[in-house]
Short mmCIF file of C-alpha atoms in Angstrom, two decimals:
data_model
loop_
_atom_site.label_atom_id
_atom_site.label_comp_id
_atom_site.label_asym_id
_atom_site.label_seq_id
_atom_site.Cartn_x
_atom_site.Cartn_y
_atom_site.Cartn_z
CA MET A 1 -13.69 -33.80 -22.47
CA MET A 2 -15.14 -30.27 -22.52
CA PRO A 3 -14.64 -28.12 -25.64
CA SER A 4 -14.97 -25.00 -23.47
CA HIS A 5 -11.84 -26.04 -21.56
CA ALA A 6 -9.91 -26.55 -24.81
CA LEU A 7 -11.05 -23.11 -26.02
CA THR A 8 -10.07 -21.53 -22.70
CA ILE A 9 -6.58 -23.02 -23.03
CA ALA A 10 -6.39 -21.88 -26.67
CA GLY A 11 -7.43 -18.35 -25.64
CA ARG A 12 -4.75 -18.29 -22.98
CA ILE A 13 -2.08 -19.38 -25.50
CA PHE A 14 -3.22 -16.64 -27.87
CA ASN A 15 -2.93 -14.02 -25.10
CA GLN A 16 0.49 -15.35 -24.07
CA VAL A 17 1.96 -15.08 -27.56
CA VAL A 18 0.39 -11.72 -28.36
CA ARG A 19 1.58 -10.20 -25.06
CA ASP A 20 5.12 -11.39 -25.78
CA ARG A 21 5.72 -8.97 -28.66
CA ARG A 22 9.20 -10.13 -29.56
CA THR A 23 8.07 -13.75 -29.92
CA PHE A 24 5.05 -12.63 -31.91
CA ALA A 25 7.23 -10.55 -34.25
CA LEU A 26 9.70 -13.42 -34.70
CA ILE A 27 6.89 -15.85 -35.52
CA MET A 28 5.78 -13.52 -38.30
CA ILE A 29 9.19 -12.47 -39.66
CA VAL A 30 11.36 -15.60 -39.44
CA PRO A 31 9.51 -17.56 -42.18
CA ILE A 32 10.05 -14.67 -44.63
CA VAL A 33 13.76 -14.45 -43.80
CA VAL A 34 14.23 -18.22 -44.17
CA MET A 35 12.35 -18.37 -47.47
CA THR A 36 14.31 -15.40 -48.85
CA LEU A 37 17.63 -17.04 -47.93
CA ILE A 38 16.59 -20.26 -49.64
CA TRP A 39 15.49 -18.30 -52.71
CA LEU A 40 18.81 -16.43 -52.83
CA SER A 41 20.81 -19.66 -52.56
CA PHE A 42 19.03 -21.46 -55.41
CA PRO A 43 20.00 -21.07 -59.08
CA LYS A 44 17.20 -19.19 -60.82
CA GLU A 45 17.43 -21.10 -64.11
CA MET A 46 15.94 -24.55 -64.84
CA GLY A 47 12.99 -23.95 -62.50
CA MET A 48 14.72 -25.69 -59.62
CA LEU A 49 13.01 -23.52 -57.04
CA ASP A 50 9.62 -24.24 -58.63
CA TYR A 51 10.31 -27.96 -58.18
CA ILE A 52 11.59 -27.77 -54.62
CA ALA A 53 9.18 -25.05 -53.35
CA PRO A 54 6.29 -27.44 -52.48
CA ALA A 55 8.67 -29.64 -50.50
CA LEU A 56 10.09 -26.59 -48.74
CA LEU A 57 6.61 -25.30 -47.90
CA ALA A 58 5.72 -28.65 -46.32
CA THR A 59 9.08 -28.90 -44.53
CA LEU A 60 8.89 -25.38 -43.09
CA ALA A 61 5.30 -25.95 -41.94
CA ILE A 62 6.38 -29.11 -40.11
CA PHE A 63 9.52 -27.47 -38.75
CA PHE A 64 7.89 -24.28 -37.42
CA GLY A 65 4.76 -26.05 -36.18
CA PHE A 66 6.85 -28.65 -34.35
CA LEU A 67 9.22 -26.09 -32.84
CA LEU A 68 6.57 -23.59 -31.77
CA THR A 69 4.33 -26.12 -30.07
CA GLY A 70 7.04 -28.40 -28.72
CA ILE A 71 8.91 -25.64 -26.88
CA SER A 72 5.71 -24.03 -25.58
CA PHE A 73 4.33 -27.29 -24.29
CA LEU A 74 7.61 -28.06 -22.63
CA ARG A 75 7.49 -24.70 -20.86
CA GLU A 76 4.02 -25.57 -19.60
CA ARG A 77 5.62 -28.55 -17.92
CA SER A 78 8.84 -26.87 -16.70
CA GLN A 79 6.95 -23.86 -15.26
CA GLY A 80 4.74 -26.25 -13.30
CA THR A 81 1.54 -24.98 -14.89
CA LEU A 82 0.86 -28.37 -16.49
CA GLU A 83 0.87 -29.91 -13.03
CA ARG A 84 -1.64 -27.30 -11.91
CA LEU A 85 -3.83 -27.96 -14.95
CA MET A 86 -3.70 -31.71 -14.35
CA ALA A 87 -5.03 -31.19 -10.83
CA SER A 88 -7.97 -29.17 -12.23
CA PRO A 89 -11.13 -30.44 -13.95
CA VAL A 90 -9.34 -30.22 -17.31
CA SER A 91 -8.82 -33.55 -19.08
CA ARG A 92 -5.73 -34.59 -21.01
CA SER A 93 -7.66 -34.40 -24.27
CA ASP A 94 -8.72 -30.81 -23.41
CA ILE A 95 -5.06 -29.87 -22.99
CA VAL A 96 -3.97 -31.46 -26.28
CA LEU A 97 -6.91 -29.90 -28.15
CA GLY A 98 -6.37 -26.53 -26.49
CA TYR A 99 -2.77 -26.51 -27.65
CA LEU A 100 -3.79 -27.58 -31.11
CA PHE A 101 -6.35 -24.75 -31.38
CA GLY A 102 -4.07 -22.17 -29.74
CA PHE A 103 -0.98 -22.75 -31.83
CA PHE A 104 -2.89 -23.48 -34.97
CA ILE A 105 -3.65 -19.76 -35.31
CA PHE A 106 0.04 -18.80 -35.25
CA ALA A 107 1.24 -21.75 -37.30
CA LEU A 108 -1.46 -20.92 -39.82
CA ALA A 109 -0.35 -17.30 -39.94
CA GLN A 110 3.20 -18.50 -40.63
CA THR A 111 1.99 -20.82 -43.35
CA VAL A 112 -0.05 -18.10 -45.01
CA ILE A 113 2.94 -15.75 -44.91
CA ILE A 114 5.30 -18.38 -46.39
CA LEU A 115 2.80 -19.43 -49.04
CA PHE A 116 1.94 -15.95 -50.27
CA TYR A 117 5.50 -14.71 -50.01
CA THR A 118 6.76 -17.70 -52.00
CA ILE A 119 4.12 -17.35 -54.69
CA TYR A 120 3.71 -13.60 -55.04
CA VAL A 121 7.07 -12.15 -53.96
CA LEU A 122 9.54 -14.89 -54.88
CA ASP A 123 7.44 -15.62 -57.98
CA VAL A 124 7.42 -19.40 -57.62
CA HIS A 125 5.12 -20.95 -60.22
CA TYR A 126 2.35 -23.39 -59.42
CA THR A 127 -0.45 -24.98 -61.38
CA GLY A 128 -2.90 -26.27 -58.75
CA ASP A 129 -5.68 -24.36 -56.98
CA LEU A 130 -4.42 -22.01 -54.29
CA TRP A 131 -7.23 -22.99 -51.87
CA GLN A 132 -6.41 -26.66 -52.26
CA ILE A 133 -2.73 -25.99 -51.53
CA PHE A 134 -3.88 -24.05 -48.49
CA VAL A 135 -6.20 -26.81 -47.19
CA PHE A 136 -3.45 -29.40 -47.65
CA GLN A 137 -1.00 -27.21 -45.74
CA ILE A 138 -3.48 -26.88 -42.86
CA LEU A 139 -3.45 -30.64 -42.47
CA VAL A 140 0.35 -30.72 -42.56
CA LEU A 141 0.30 -28.11 -39.79
CA ILE A 142 -2.06 -30.11 -37.61
CA CYS A 143 0.34 -33.06 -37.93
CA ALA A 144 3.28 -30.85 -36.99
CA ILE A 145 1.55 -29.35 -33.95
CA ASN A 146 0.53 -32.76 -32.64
CA LEU A 147 4.03 -34.09 -33.29
CA GLY A 148 5.49 -31.15 -31.32
CA ILE A 149 3.24 -31.81 -28.32
CA PHE A 150 3.96 -35.53 -28.47
CA ILE A 151 7.73 -35.20 -28.65
CA SER A 152 7.80 -32.55 -25.91
CA THR A 153 6.41 -35.13 -23.47
CA PHE A 154 9.75 -36.93 -23.79
CA ALA A 155 11.89 -33.85 -23.06
CA ARG A 156 12.56 -32.60 -19.56
CA ASN A 157 14.01 -29.22 -20.58
CA GLU A 158 14.54 -26.89 -23.55
CA PHE A 159 18.01 -28.33 -24.30
CA GLN A 160 16.57 -31.80 -24.68
CA MET A 161 13.75 -30.49 -26.84
CA VAL A 162 16.21 -28.78 -29.18
CA GLN A 163 18.06 -32.11 -29.55
CA PHE A 164 14.88 -33.61 -30.94
CA ILE A 165 15.02 -31.27 -33.95
CA PRO A 166 18.01 -33.03 -35.57
CA LEU A 167 16.48 -36.32 -34.51
CA ILE A 168 12.92 -35.78 -35.74
CA ILE A 169 13.02 -33.05 -38.39
CA LEU A 170 16.41 -33.35 -40.08
CA PRO A 171 16.14 -37.05 -41.06
CA GLN A 172 12.77 -36.28 -42.65
CA VAL A 173 14.38 -33.62 -44.86
CA PHE A 174 16.78 -36.26 -46.23
CA LEU A 175 14.44 -39.23 -46.30
CA CYS A 176 11.10 -37.83 -47.41
CA GLY A 177 11.76 -36.68 -50.96
CA VAL A 178 12.55 -33.04 -50.26
CA LEU A 179 15.99 -33.08 -51.91
CA TRP A 180 15.81 -36.22 -54.11
CA PRO A 181 13.04 -38.71 -54.94
CA VAL A 182 12.31 -41.36 -52.33
CA GLU A 183 12.49 -44.01 -55.10
CA GLN A 184 16.22 -43.29 -55.57
CA MET A 185 17.03 -44.35 -52.00
CA SER A 186 17.78 -47.89 -50.80
CA THR A 187 14.82 -50.19 -50.11
CA ALA A 188 15.43 -50.02 -46.38
CA LEU A 189 15.34 -46.22 -46.38
CA GLN A 190 12.24 -46.22 -48.59
CA TRP A 191 10.57 -48.29 -45.87
CA VAL A 192 11.62 -45.78 -43.23
CA ALA A 193 10.23 -42.96 -45.39
CA LYS A 194 6.84 -44.69 -45.45
CA PHE A 195 6.48 -44.07 -41.71
CA LEU A 196 7.37 -40.37 -41.84
CA PRO A 197 4.62 -37.75 -42.28
CA LEU A 198 6.78 -35.42 -44.37
CA THR A 199 6.91 -38.06 -47.14
CA TYR A 200 3.15 -37.72 -47.67
CA ALA A 201 3.18 -33.96 -47.12
CA VAL A 202 5.86 -33.46 -49.81
CA ASP A 203 4.29 -35.93 -52.21
CA GLY A 204 0.78 -34.49 -51.89
CA LEU A 205 1.81 -30.85 -52.07
CA ARG A 206 4.06 -31.48 -55.08
CA GLU A 207 1.23 -33.18 -56.93
CA ILE A 208 -1.16 -30.31 -56.19
CA MET A 209 1.30 -27.49 -56.96
CA LEU A 210 3.22 -28.98 -59.89
CA GLN A 211 0.74 -31.34 -61.52
CA GLY A 212 -2.42 -29.42 -60.67
CA LYS A 213 -4.02 -32.41 -58.95
CA SER A 214 -7.03 -31.94 -56.66
CA LEU A 215 -7.35 -32.84 -52.99
CA ILE A 216 -9.39 -35.89 -54.00
CA GLU A 217 -6.63 -37.05 -56.32
CA VAL A 218 -4.09 -36.80 -53.50
CA GLY A 219 -6.56 -38.55 -51.19
CA PHE A 220 -4.05 -41.23 -50.20
CA ASP A 221 -1.51 -38.70 -48.91
CA LEU A 222 -4.32 -36.73 -47.29
CA GLY A 223 -5.68 -39.85 -45.60
CA ILE A 224 -2.30 -40.85 -44.21
CA LEU A 225 -1.77 -37.35 -42.82
CA VAL A 226 -5.24 -37.37 -41.18
CA ALA A 227 -4.51 -40.80 -39.67
CA PHE A 228 -1.14 -39.57 -38.44
CA ALA A 229 -2.65 -36.43 -36.85
CA VAL A 230 -5.45 -38.34 -35.12
CA GLY A 231 -3.16 -41.19 -34.04
CA ILE A 232 -0.45 -38.97 -32.62
CA SER A 233 -2.94 -36.78 -30.71
CA LEU A 234 -4.54 -39.88 -29.16
CA ILE A 235 -1.13 -41.23 -28.14
CA THR A 236 -0.20 -37.79 -26.75
CA ALA A 237 -3.35 -37.62 -24.62
CA PHE A 238 -2.53 -41.10 -23.36
CA THR A 239 1.13 -40.38 -22.59
CA LEU A 240 0.38 -37.07 -20.93
CA LYS A 241 0.42 -38.76 -17.58
CA ARG A 242 -1.00 -37.16 -14.52
CA SER A 243 2.48 -37.12 -13.07
CA ALA A 244 2.96 -33.95 -15.09
CA GLY A 245 5.54 -32.33 -12.93
CA SER A 246 7.59 -35.35 -12.08
CA MET B 1 -21.00 -44.41 14.12
CA LEU B 2 -18.16 -44.90 11.65
CA ASP B 3 -20.17 -43.18 8.88
CA ALA B 4 -20.93 -40.24 11.16
CA MET B 5 -17.19 -39.98 11.88
CA SER B 6 -16.34 -40.20 8.17
CA ASP B 7 -18.77 -37.37 7.45
CA LYS B 8 -16.71 -35.12 9.66
CA LEU B 9 -13.51 -36.06 7.91
CA ALA B 10 -12.20 -34.04 5.01
CA ILE B 11 -9.53 -36.59 4.14
CA GLU B 12 -9.00 -40.21 5.01
CA VAL B 13 -5.80 -41.92 4.00
CA GLU B 14 -5.55 -45.60 4.86
CA LYS B 15 -2.36 -47.64 4.53
CA VAL B 16 -1.20 -45.84 1.40
CA SER B 17 2.15 -46.73 -0.14
CA PHE B 18 3.80 -45.21 -3.18
CA ASN B 19 7.06 -45.91 -4.99
CA TYR B 20 8.97 -43.97 -7.65
CA ALA B 21 10.44 -46.92 -9.52
CA LYS B 22 12.52 -48.63 -6.80
CA LEU B 23 12.48 -45.65 -4.43
CA LYS B 24 9.92 -45.95 -1.66
CA ALA B 25 8.29 -42.53 -1.22
CA LEU B 26 5.39 -43.41 1.09
CA SER B 27 5.05 -46.48 3.22
CA ASP B 28 1.82 -47.72 4.80
CA LEU B 29 0.73 -44.14 5.54
CA SER B 30 -2.57 -43.46 7.30
CA LEU B 31 -4.13 -40.08 8.19
CA ARG B 32 -7.56 -38.83 9.22
CA ILE B 33 -8.01 -35.10 8.73
CA PRO B 34 -11.14 -33.40 10.14
CA ARG B 35 -12.95 -30.73 8.14
CA GLY B 36 -12.38 -27.01 8.57
CA ILE B 37 -8.87 -27.10 10.02
CA SER B 38 -5.33 -26.33 8.89
CA PHE B 39 -3.41 -29.57 8.85
CA GLY B 40 0.35 -29.41 8.58
CA VAL B 41 2.42 -32.14 6.98
CA LEU B 42 5.91 -31.58 8.26
CA GLY B 43 9.18 -33.22 7.57
CA PRO B 44 12.62 -32.78 6.05
CA ASN B 45 13.26 -32.76 2.30
CA GLY B 46 12.52 -36.17 0.84
CA ALA B 47 10.15 -37.14 3.65
CA GLY B 48 7.28 -37.67 1.20
CA LYS B 49 5.30 -34.47 1.78
CA THR B 50 4.97 -33.50 -1.88
CA THR B 51 4.24 -37.10 -2.89
CA LEU B 52 1.42 -37.22 -0.36
CA ILE B 53 -0.06 -33.95 -1.65
CA ARG B 54 0.25 -35.11 -5.28
CA LEU B 55 -1.58 -38.30 -4.38
CA LEU B 56 -4.32 -36.36 -2.64
CA VAL B 57 -4.87 -33.96 -5.56
CA GLY B 58 -4.90 -36.85 -8.04
CA LEU B 59 -1.60 -36.16 -9.81
CA LEU B 60 -0.32 -39.57 -8.73
CA LYS B 61 -2.17 -42.84 -8.24
CA GLN B 62 -1.40 -44.99 -5.22
CA LYS B 63 -0.58 -48.64 -5.80
CA GLU B 64 -1.75 -49.70 -2.36
CA GLY B 65 -4.19 -48.33 0.20
CA ARG B 66 -7.28 -46.16 0.09
CA ILE B 67 -7.87 -42.40 -0.16
CA GLN B 68 -11.19 -40.64 0.49
CA LEU B 69 -11.80 -36.94 0.00
CA LEU B 70 -14.91 -35.42 1.62
CA GLY B 71 -16.21 -38.94 2.22
CA GLN B 72 -15.90 -40.00 -1.41
CA HIS B 73 -13.48 -41.90 -3.56
CA PRO B 74 -11.59 -39.15 -5.46
CA THR B 75 -12.61 -38.82 -9.12
CA ARG B 76 -12.05 -36.28 -11.89
CA GLN B 77 -15.54 -34.89 -11.17
CA MET B 78 -14.29 -33.86 -7.73
CA ALA B 79 -11.42 -31.76 -9.10
CA HIS B 80 -13.45 -28.55 -8.80
CA LEU B 81 -13.67 -29.14 -5.02
CA ILE B 82 -9.90 -28.96 -4.77
CA GLY B 83 -7.59 -25.96 -4.78
CA TYR B 84 -3.93 -26.73 -5.37
CA MET B 85 -0.93 -24.48 -4.94
CA PRO B 86 2.17 -26.34 -6.13
CA GLN B 87 5.66 -25.82 -4.76
CA GLN B 88 6.71 -23.87 -7.86
CA HIS B 89 4.87 -20.62 -8.62
CA SER B 90 3.28 -22.35 -11.63
CA LEU B 91 2.13 -19.18 -13.36
CA TYR B 92 2.14 -18.01 -16.96
CA ASN B 93 4.94 -15.47 -17.08
CA GLU B 94 3.71 -13.78 -20.27
CA LEU B 95 0.27 -13.06 -18.80
CA SER B 96 -0.71 -10.38 -16.33
CA VAL B 97 -1.65 -11.08 -12.73
CA ALA B 98 -5.37 -10.75 -13.49
CA GLN B 99 -5.14 -12.86 -16.67
CA ASN B 100 -3.52 -15.70 -14.71
CA VAL B 101 -6.24 -15.70 -12.05
CA ASP B 102 -8.98 -15.28 -14.66
CA PHE B 103 -7.65 -18.26 -16.62
CA PHE B 104 -7.91 -20.56 -13.62
CA ALA B 105 -11.34 -19.12 -12.77
CA LYS B 106 -12.50 -20.15 -16.27
CA ILE B 107 -10.91 -23.58 -15.94
CA TYR B 108 -12.81 -24.07 -12.68
CA ARG B 109 -16.10 -23.36 -14.44
CA LEU B 110 -16.77 -19.80 -13.32
CA LYS B 111 -18.51 -19.10 -16.61
CA ASN B 112 -20.40 -15.89 -15.99
CA ARG B 113 -18.11 -13.06 -17.04
CA THR B 114 -19.42 -10.53 -14.47
CA GLU B 115 -19.29 -13.00 -11.59
CA ARG B 116 -15.84 -14.12 -12.66
CA ALA B 117 -14.52 -10.56 -12.82
CA LYS B 118 -15.97 -9.92 -9.35
CA ARG B 119 -14.36 -13.03 -7.94
CA VAL B 120 -10.98 -12.25 -9.54
CA GLU B 121 -11.11 -8.79 -7.97
CA GLU B 122 -12.09 -10.29 -4.62
CA VAL B 123 -9.16 -12.73 -4.47
CA LEU B 124 -6.66 -10.21 -5.78
CA ARG B 125 -7.73 -7.75 -3.11
CA LEU B 126 -7.45 -10.56 -0.57
CA VAL B 127 -3.80 -11.18 -1.50
CA ASN B 128 -3.14 -7.43 -1.78
CA LEU B 129 -2.38 -7.47 -5.49
CA TRP B 130 -5.35 -5.66 -6.99
CA GLU B 131 -3.22 -2.60 -7.68
CA ARG B 132 -0.75 -4.80 -9.61
CA ARG B 133 -3.43 -6.66 -11.59
CA ASN B 134 -2.20 -5.49 -14.99
CA ASP B 135 1.48 -6.17 -14.34
CA GLY B 136 3.17 -9.11 -16.01
CA ILE B 137 4.25 -11.94 -13.70
CA MET B 138 7.90 -11.30 -14.59
CA LYS B 139 7.69 -7.88 -12.93
CA LEU B 140 6.70 -9.36 -9.57
CA SER B 141 8.87 -10.34 -6.62
CA GLY B 142 8.97 -13.95 -5.39
CA GLY B 143 6.53 -13.18 -2.57
CA MET B 144 4.09 -11.54 -4.96
CA LYS B 145 4.22 -14.56 -7.27
CA GLN B 146 3.41 -16.76 -4.26
CA ARG B 147 0.38 -14.58 -3.62
CA VAL B 148 -0.79 -14.81 -7.23
CA SER B 149 -0.32 -18.56 -7.03
CA LEU B 150 -2.50 -18.65 -3.91
CA ALA B 151 -5.13 -16.48 -5.64
CA CYS B 152 -5.23 -18.99 -8.54
CA ALA B 153 -5.73 -21.84 -6.06
CA ILE B 154 -8.62 -20.24 -4.17
CA VAL B 155 -10.43 -18.37 -6.97
CA HIS B 156 -13.13 -21.08 -7.23
CA ASN B 157 -13.78 -21.24 -3.46
CA PRO B 158 -12.74 -24.87 -2.98
CA PRO B 159 -13.65 -26.65 0.27
CA LEU B 160 -10.30 -28.46 0.15
CA LEU B 161 -7.08 -26.55 -0.28
CA PHE B 162 -3.68 -28.20 -0.76
CA LEU B 163 -0.68 -25.92 -0.35
CA ASP B 164 2.75 -27.33 -1.05
CA GLU B 165 5.32 -25.24 0.84
CA PRO B 166 3.26 -22.05 0.45
CA THR B 167 5.40 -19.81 2.63
CA VAL B 168 8.81 -20.56 1.11
CA GLY B 169 10.53 -17.29 0.25
CA LEU B 170 8.02 -15.11 2.09
CA ASP B 171 9.11 -12.48 4.57
CA PRO B 172 7.80 -12.82 8.15
CA GLU B 173 5.10 -10.16 7.67
CA LEU B 174 3.78 -11.78 4.52
CA ARG B 175 3.91 -15.20 6.13
CA ALA B 176 1.79 -13.88 9.01
CA ASN B 177 -0.68 -12.45 6.45
CA PHE B 178 -0.90 -15.82 4.72
CA TRP B 179 -1.66 -17.59 7.99
CA GLN B 180 -4.23 -14.97 8.92
CA HIS B 181 -5.89 -15.63 5.60
CA PHE B 182 -5.75 -19.42 6.07
CA ALA B 183 -7.44 -18.99 9.48
CA ASN B 184 -10.22 -16.97 7.78
CA LEU B 185 -10.69 -19.76 5.25
CA ASN B 186 -10.84 -22.35 8.06
CA SER B 187 -13.56 -20.32 9.77
CA ARG B 188 -15.57 -20.62 6.54
CA GLY B 189 -15.23 -24.41 6.66
CA VAL B 190 -12.32 -24.78 4.23
CA THR B 191 -9.90 -27.59 5.08
CA ILE B 192 -6.28 -26.67 4.36
CA ILE B 193 -3.45 -29.14 4.04
CA VAL B 194 -0.08 -27.45 4.18
CA SER B 195 3.24 -29.12 3.57
CA SER B 196 6.23 -27.44 5.10
CA HIS B 197 9.61 -28.06 6.61
CA THR B 198 9.62 -25.00 8.86
CA MET B 199 8.42 -25.20 12.44
CA ASP B 200 7.19 -21.62 12.18
CA ASP B 201 4.46 -22.86 9.81
CA ALA B 202 3.80 -25.82 12.08
CA ALA B 203 2.90 -23.58 15.00
CA HIS B 204 0.02 -22.08 12.97
CA CYS B 205 -1.62 -25.44 12.18
CA ASN B 206 -4.47 -26.95 14.18
CA ARG B 207 -3.04 -30.43 13.75
CA LEU B 208 0.24 -31.81 12.49
CA ALA B 209 1.69 -34.97 11.06
CA PHE B 210 5.46 -35.42 11.26
CA LEU B 211 6.71 -37.33 8.24
CA ARG B 212 10.05 -39.08 7.88
CA SER B 213 11.14 -41.46 5.13
CA GLY B 214 7.57 -41.75 3.86
CA ARG B 215 6.07 -42.64 7.23
CA VAL B 216 4.03 -40.73 9.79
CA ILE B 217 6.14 -40.74 12.93
CA ALA B 218 3.75 -38.63 15.03
CA GLU B 219 0.37 -36.93 14.71
CA GLY B 220 -1.57 -34.54 16.93
CA THR B 221 -2.07 -30.91 17.86
CA PRO B 222 1.10 -28.81 18.24
CA LEU B 223 0.54 -28.81 21.99
CA GLN B 224 0.09 -32.59 22.19
CA LEU B 225 3.26 -33.16 20.18
CA CYS B 226 5.28 -30.79 22.38
CA GLN B 227 3.90 -32.35 25.58
CA ALA B 228 4.80 -35.83 24.35
CA THR B 229 8.49 -34.95 24.74
CA GLY B 230 8.03 -34.77 28.52
CA LYS B 231 9.55 -31.30 28.65
CA PRO B 232 7.07 -28.59 29.69
CA ASP B 233 8.62 -25.88 27.48
CA ALA B 234 9.52 -28.01 24.44
CA THR B 235 9.36 -26.34 21.03
CA LEU B 236 7.96 -28.06 17.94
CA GLU B 237 11.49 -28.44 16.63
CA GLU B 238 12.43 -30.31 19.77
CA ALA B 239 9.27 -32.36 19.47
CA PHE B 240 10.15 -33.30 15.92
CA LEU B 241 13.67 -34.34 16.90
CA TYR B 242 12.25 -36.30 19.84
CA PHE B 243 10.00 -38.32 17.53
CA VAL B 244 12.80 -38.82 14.98
CA ARG B 245 15.06 -40.25 17.69
CA ARG B 246 12.27 -42.39 19.11
CA GLU B 247 11.56 -43.74 15.62
CA GLY B 248 15.27 -44.47 15.19
CA LYS B 249 15.33 -46.46 18.42
CA ASN B 250 12.21 -48.39 17.39
CA ASP B 251 13.78 -49.20 14.01
CA ALA B 252 16.96 -50.37 15.72
#
């Protein structure tokens, strides 16, 4: 593995997105539109939005990170450029890391926009430290980006990739405590929730934002997310077979 | 004696077989390709040309047989000695012509910015696209994209160049330019392996292998292959059909 290769790939991704102005504009604007729509649809009394906002922040980070990276990585394969890269001195780990670095910048920008818009424009209340919320969200993003790359290795085209959204993202919204507590679900579903990253993202972020807990206090959630991010990126590098174009 | 012979070989393929699940793509295939020539791998669609090239560039791993590139067992460390132009254009549509070539120059360890810029200019002038260097790939015609793809494959001056159907979609003038350029590369010692299904490409190669159903049915210079038909004025197309029929009779 050569970090310079990963950085070269990340630089290329940055140039690609910035040169495609419409995509770049959409990446920046869509999170604001989505968050505004959610805000408009929620009753303003009883602090319901305050309660659900941390879960929404985590969900949107996973959703946008997954979508952005998954589709882009798939295009790398369908355009044949992945095949070309695989025949070069670049290793599979370089490619996964390059994608992680490259899309992290944009996913981070989205997260910052959502976070600040939610707190300062939509006036959602929180009690924890802003920087700790931010650090936690970064980890959620890394999970989402790795998940996007991993899942895209199973899709042969954009249509298939889009089908993975209801399969991978939507169940997490229902099973991971976004809408109702995990404890209220059946035992079987609670077990399923234990294997989904959004469960720990929602739990950790809620504890930081609503209860004012520190990153150390949500160490369990943090640890699971780190393990998930590392594990999924290792599996991705392994599954990214050299038969890239086949 | 054998070692001295191997030194002169760019590629040695010995009894290589490859299957895609239950589909046999290559069967007991052997080839010896000398250095500094253009070697054509010819055959109809599904003959195994692309599979052979993918095996040689390391995108696939053979289950049986042995492959040697430049006298060595192919490893990841040898990847910088290889230039690969896939069948698809395989370019980043959002980037400009120069950004695409520069990206692959960086990937192939051309680290010095000044040297890299010089090399990018050199190859883009070579493929007649220097004037279009700032254009996005989407603005280019199919032939231009082929030329950018070639520039990406040769930017690091590889001694081994694998071109999978490089002249598909090119007009006759451009195709002649490509072959002129390949001849220049050969004169500098670069070995070029070209897969194609057109006999026009075949005529430009120093040596040819006719492939059918994953097997080499004939190998030699274009002249040798034509003469083998027994007709003094046989074309390569006739030669190919002659070997296909002969193979059919042998199989029967």
